[in-house]
Amino acid sequence: PEGEWTDLFTGLRYHGGRKLDLYRPLDSIPVLAKAGALLPLDGRTEGNRCDNPDTMELRVFAGADGAFSLWEDDGEGDRFQPEHWAETPITFAWGEDACLTIHPARGNQSCLPAARSWRVEVFGLSANAPATLCKQNGQALPLAGEYRPETGSWVWQLPAAAPDASLTLRLTGCTAGDNQVEDRVFRLLH
């Protein structure tokens, strides 16, 4: 398909509009995310549980705007009754000054944890550190990022926030990264 695509596990970027054969070892599969995709994952490291997580991992794929609504239920009622659900809208505006916003939850916030932390990983940025600013309900918070050369991604740990809070991560001076082919070949051969 047309567009820009990023390998979910390696961070390699591909230009669409062509057919590719992707090869992986037996313990891996190729999964591609389109530019602008937002992928929320349970960020807990201990096992697989059914309750709504207090730690989330959010993978963001740079190169286009994106939006996602995270729907969670209380695990009690009929799945069609809206009073048993909460929706957390997430938006990403791409550009030289990119902005990720985790909006306040709507609906039944009692089914959500009292506070939730977010680990945000943005794929497709260059190794040059973008200036970052994190705000919770409009108030600036300290934040430091870490670049991961093996996936060509930047990672930020946002502070825990209540479900009715708004979290904004602003990235100023963003530039798209390349696949760092020379570095990847060097790591492969050594």
Coordinates of C-alpha atoms in Angstrom, one line a residue:
P1 CA 0.0 0.0 0.0
E2 CA 1.0 3.6 -0.4
G3 CA 2.5 5.6 2.4
E4 CA 5.4 5.2 4.9
W5 CA 5.6 2.0 6.9
T6 CA 7.7 1.1 10.0
D7 CA 8.6 -2.4 11.1
L8 CA 7.2 -2.7 14.6
F9 CA 10.1 -4.7 16.0
T10 CA 13.2 -3.3 14.1
G11 CA 12.2 0.3 13.4
L12 CA 13.2 -0.1 9.8
R13 CA 11.2 2.3 7.5
Y14 CA 9.8 1.4 4.1
H15 CA 8.3 3.5 1.3
G16 CA 4.9 2.0 0.2
G17 CA 3.6 1.6 -3.3
R18 CA 5.6 -1.6 -4.0
K19 CA 5.7 -5.2 -3.0
L20 CA 8.3 -6.4 -0.5
D21 CA 9.4 -9.8 0.7
L22 CA 10.4 -9.5 4.4
Y23 CA 12.4 -12.3 5.9
R24 CA 12.7 -12.9 9.7
P25 CA 14.1 -15.7 11.9
L26 CA 11.6 -18.3 13.2
D27 CA 11.0 -16.4 16.5
S28 CA 9.9 -13.2 14.8
I29 CA 7.3 -12.0 12.3
P30 CA 7.2 -8.9 10.1
V31 CA 4.6 -6.4 11.3
L32 CA 4.4 -3.0 9.7
A33 CA 2.7 0.1 11.1
K34 CA 1.6 3.0 8.8
A35 CA 3.0 6.5 9.5
G36 CA 0.6 8.1 12.0
A37 CA -0.4 4.9 13.7
L38 CA -0.8 4.9 17.5
L39 CA -0.4 1.5 19.2
P40 CA -1.3 1.4 23.0
L41 CA 0.0 -1.7 24.8
D42 CA -0.3 -3.0 28.4
G43 CA 3.0 -1.7 29.9
R44 CA 3.0 -4.1 32.9
T45 CA 5.9 -6.6 32.9
E46 CA 4.3 -9.1 35.2
G47 CA 2.2 -11.6 33.4
N48 CA -1.1 -11.2 31.5
R49 CA -4.0 -9.8 33.5
C50 CA -7.5 -8.8 32.8
D51 CA -7.8 -5.6 34.8
N52 CA -7.2 -2.2 33.1
P53 CA -3.4 -1.4 33.4
D54 CA -1.9 1.4 35.5
T55 CA 1.1 1.4 33.1
M56 CA 0.7 1.8 29.4
E57 CA 3.2 1.7 26.6
L58 CA 2.3 3.8 23.6
R59 CA 4.1 3.3 20.3
V60 CA 3.8 6.2 17.9
F61 CA 4.9 6.0 14.3
A62 CA 6.1 9.4 13.0
G63 CA 5.5 10.7 9.5
A64 CA 1.8 11.6 9.6
D65 CA -1.0 12.7 11.9
G66 CA -2.8 10.0 13.8
A67 CA -5.7 9.4 16.3
F68 CA -6.8 6.5 18.4
S69 CA -9.5 6.0 21.1
L70 CA -8.6 3.6 23.9
W71 CA -11.8 1.9 25.1
E72 CA -11.8 0.1 28.5
D73 CA -14.6 -1.5 30.4
D74 CA -15.3 -2.3 34.1
G75 CA -15.5 -6.0 33.4
E76 CA -18.9 -6.2 35.1
G77 CA -21.8 -5.2 32.9
D78 CA -23.3 -5.9 29.5
R79 CA -20.8 -4.8 26.8
F80 CA -23.5 -2.7 25.2
Q81 CA -24.2 -0.5 28.2
P82 CA -22.2 2.8 27.9
E83 CA -22.1 3.4 31.7
H84 CA -19.6 0.5 31.9
W85 CA -17.1 2.0 29.5
A86 CA -14.4 4.7 29.5
E87 CA -12.8 6.2 26.3
T88 CA -9.4 7.9 26.3
P89 CA -8.8 9.8 23.0
I90 CA -5.2 10.0 21.9
T91 CA -4.0 12.3 19.1
F92 CA -0.7 12.9 17.3
A93 CA 0.0 15.9 15.1
W94 CA 3.1 15.4 12.9
G95 CA 5.4 18.1 11.7
E96 CA 8.6 19.9 12.6
D97 CA 6.8 20.7 15.9
A98 CA 5.0 17.4 16.6
C99 CA 2.4 17.1 19.4
L100 CA 1.1 14.0 21.2
T101 CA -1.9 14.5 23.4
I102 CA -3.5 11.9 25.7
H103 CA -6.9 13.6 26.4
P104 CA -8.9 13.2 29.6
A105 CA -11.0 10.0 29.7
R106 CA -14.7 10.3 28.9
G107 CA -17.4 8.0 30.4
N108 CA -17.1 5.8 33.4
Q109 CA -13.7 6.8 34.8
S110 CA -14.2 4.6 37.9
C111 CA -13.3 1.6 35.7
L112 CA -9.8 3.1 35.2
P113 CA -6.8 3.1 37.6
A114 CA -6.6 6.1 39.9
A115 CA -3.4 7.1 38.2
R116 CA -1.7 5.7 35.0
S117 CA 1.8 6.2 33.7
W118 CA 2.6 6.2 30.0
R119 CA 5.9 5.1 28.4
V120 CA 5.9 6.7 24.9
E121 CA 8.1 5.4 22.2
V122 CA 8.2 7.4 18.9
F123 CA 9.6 5.6 15.9
G124 CA 11.0 7.3 12.8
L125 CA 12.8 10.3 14.3
S126 CA 16.4 11.1 13.7
A127 CA 19.0 10.6 16.4
N128 CA 19.2 14.4 16.9
A129 CA 17.3 15.0 20.1
P130 CA 14.1 17.0 19.6
A131 CA 13.4 19.6 22.3
T132 CA 10.7 18.2 24.5
L133 CA 8.1 19.6 26.7
C134 CA 5.6 17.6 28.8
K135 CA 2.5 19.3 30.2
Q136 CA -0.1 17.8 32.6
N137 CA -3.3 19.9 32.5
G138 CA -1.3 22.8 31.1
Q139 CA 1.5 22.7 33.7
A140 CA 5.0 22.0 32.5
L141 CA 6.8 18.9 33.9
P142 CA 10.4 17.8 33.7
L143 CA 11.1 15.2 31.1
A144 CA 14.2 13.4 29.7
G145 CA 14.2 11.2 26.6
E146 CA 16.4 8.3 25.5
Y147 CA 17.4 7.5 22.0
R148 CA 17.4 3.8 21.0
P149 CA 19.6 3.3 17.9
E150 CA 18.6 -0.4 17.5
T151 CA 15.0 0.7 16.6
G152 CA 15.6 4.3 15.6
S153 CA 13.2 5.5 18.3
W154 CA 13.0 8.0 21.1
V155 CA 11.5 6.9 24.5
W156 CA 9.9 9.1 27.2
Q157 CA 8.4 8.1 30.5
L158 CA 5.5 10.4 31.2
P159 CA 4.5 11.0 34.9
A160 CA 1.5 9.1 36.3
A161 CA -1.7 11.1 35.9
A162 CA -5.4 10.7 36.8
P163 CA -7.8 9.6 34.1
D164 CA -9.3 13.1 34.0
A165 CA -5.9 14.7 33.3
S166 CA -4.6 15.8 29.9
L167 CA -1.0 14.9 29.0
T168 CA 0.8 16.6 26.2
L169 CA 4.2 15.8 24.8
R170 CA 5.6 18.5 22.4
L171 CA 8.5 17.6 20.2
T172 CA 10.2 20.7 18.6
G173 CA 12.6 20.4 15.7
C174 CA 11.6 16.9 14.6
T175 CA 13.2 15.4 11.6
A176 CA 12.5 12.0 10.1
G177 CA 15.2 9.5 10.7
D178 CA 16.8 7.2 8.1
N179 CA 17.3 3.5 8.5
Q180 CA 21.0 3.9 9.6
V181 CA 22.0 1.1 7.3
E182 CA 25.7 1.5 8.0
D183 CA 25.2 1.2 11.8
R184 CA 22.9 -1.8 11.4
V185 CA 25.3 -3.6 9.2
F186 CA 28.2 -2.9 11.5
R187 CA 26.2 -4.3 14.5
L188 CA 25.3 -7.3 12.5
L189 CA 28.8 -8.1 11.5
H190 CA 30.5 -7.5 14.9

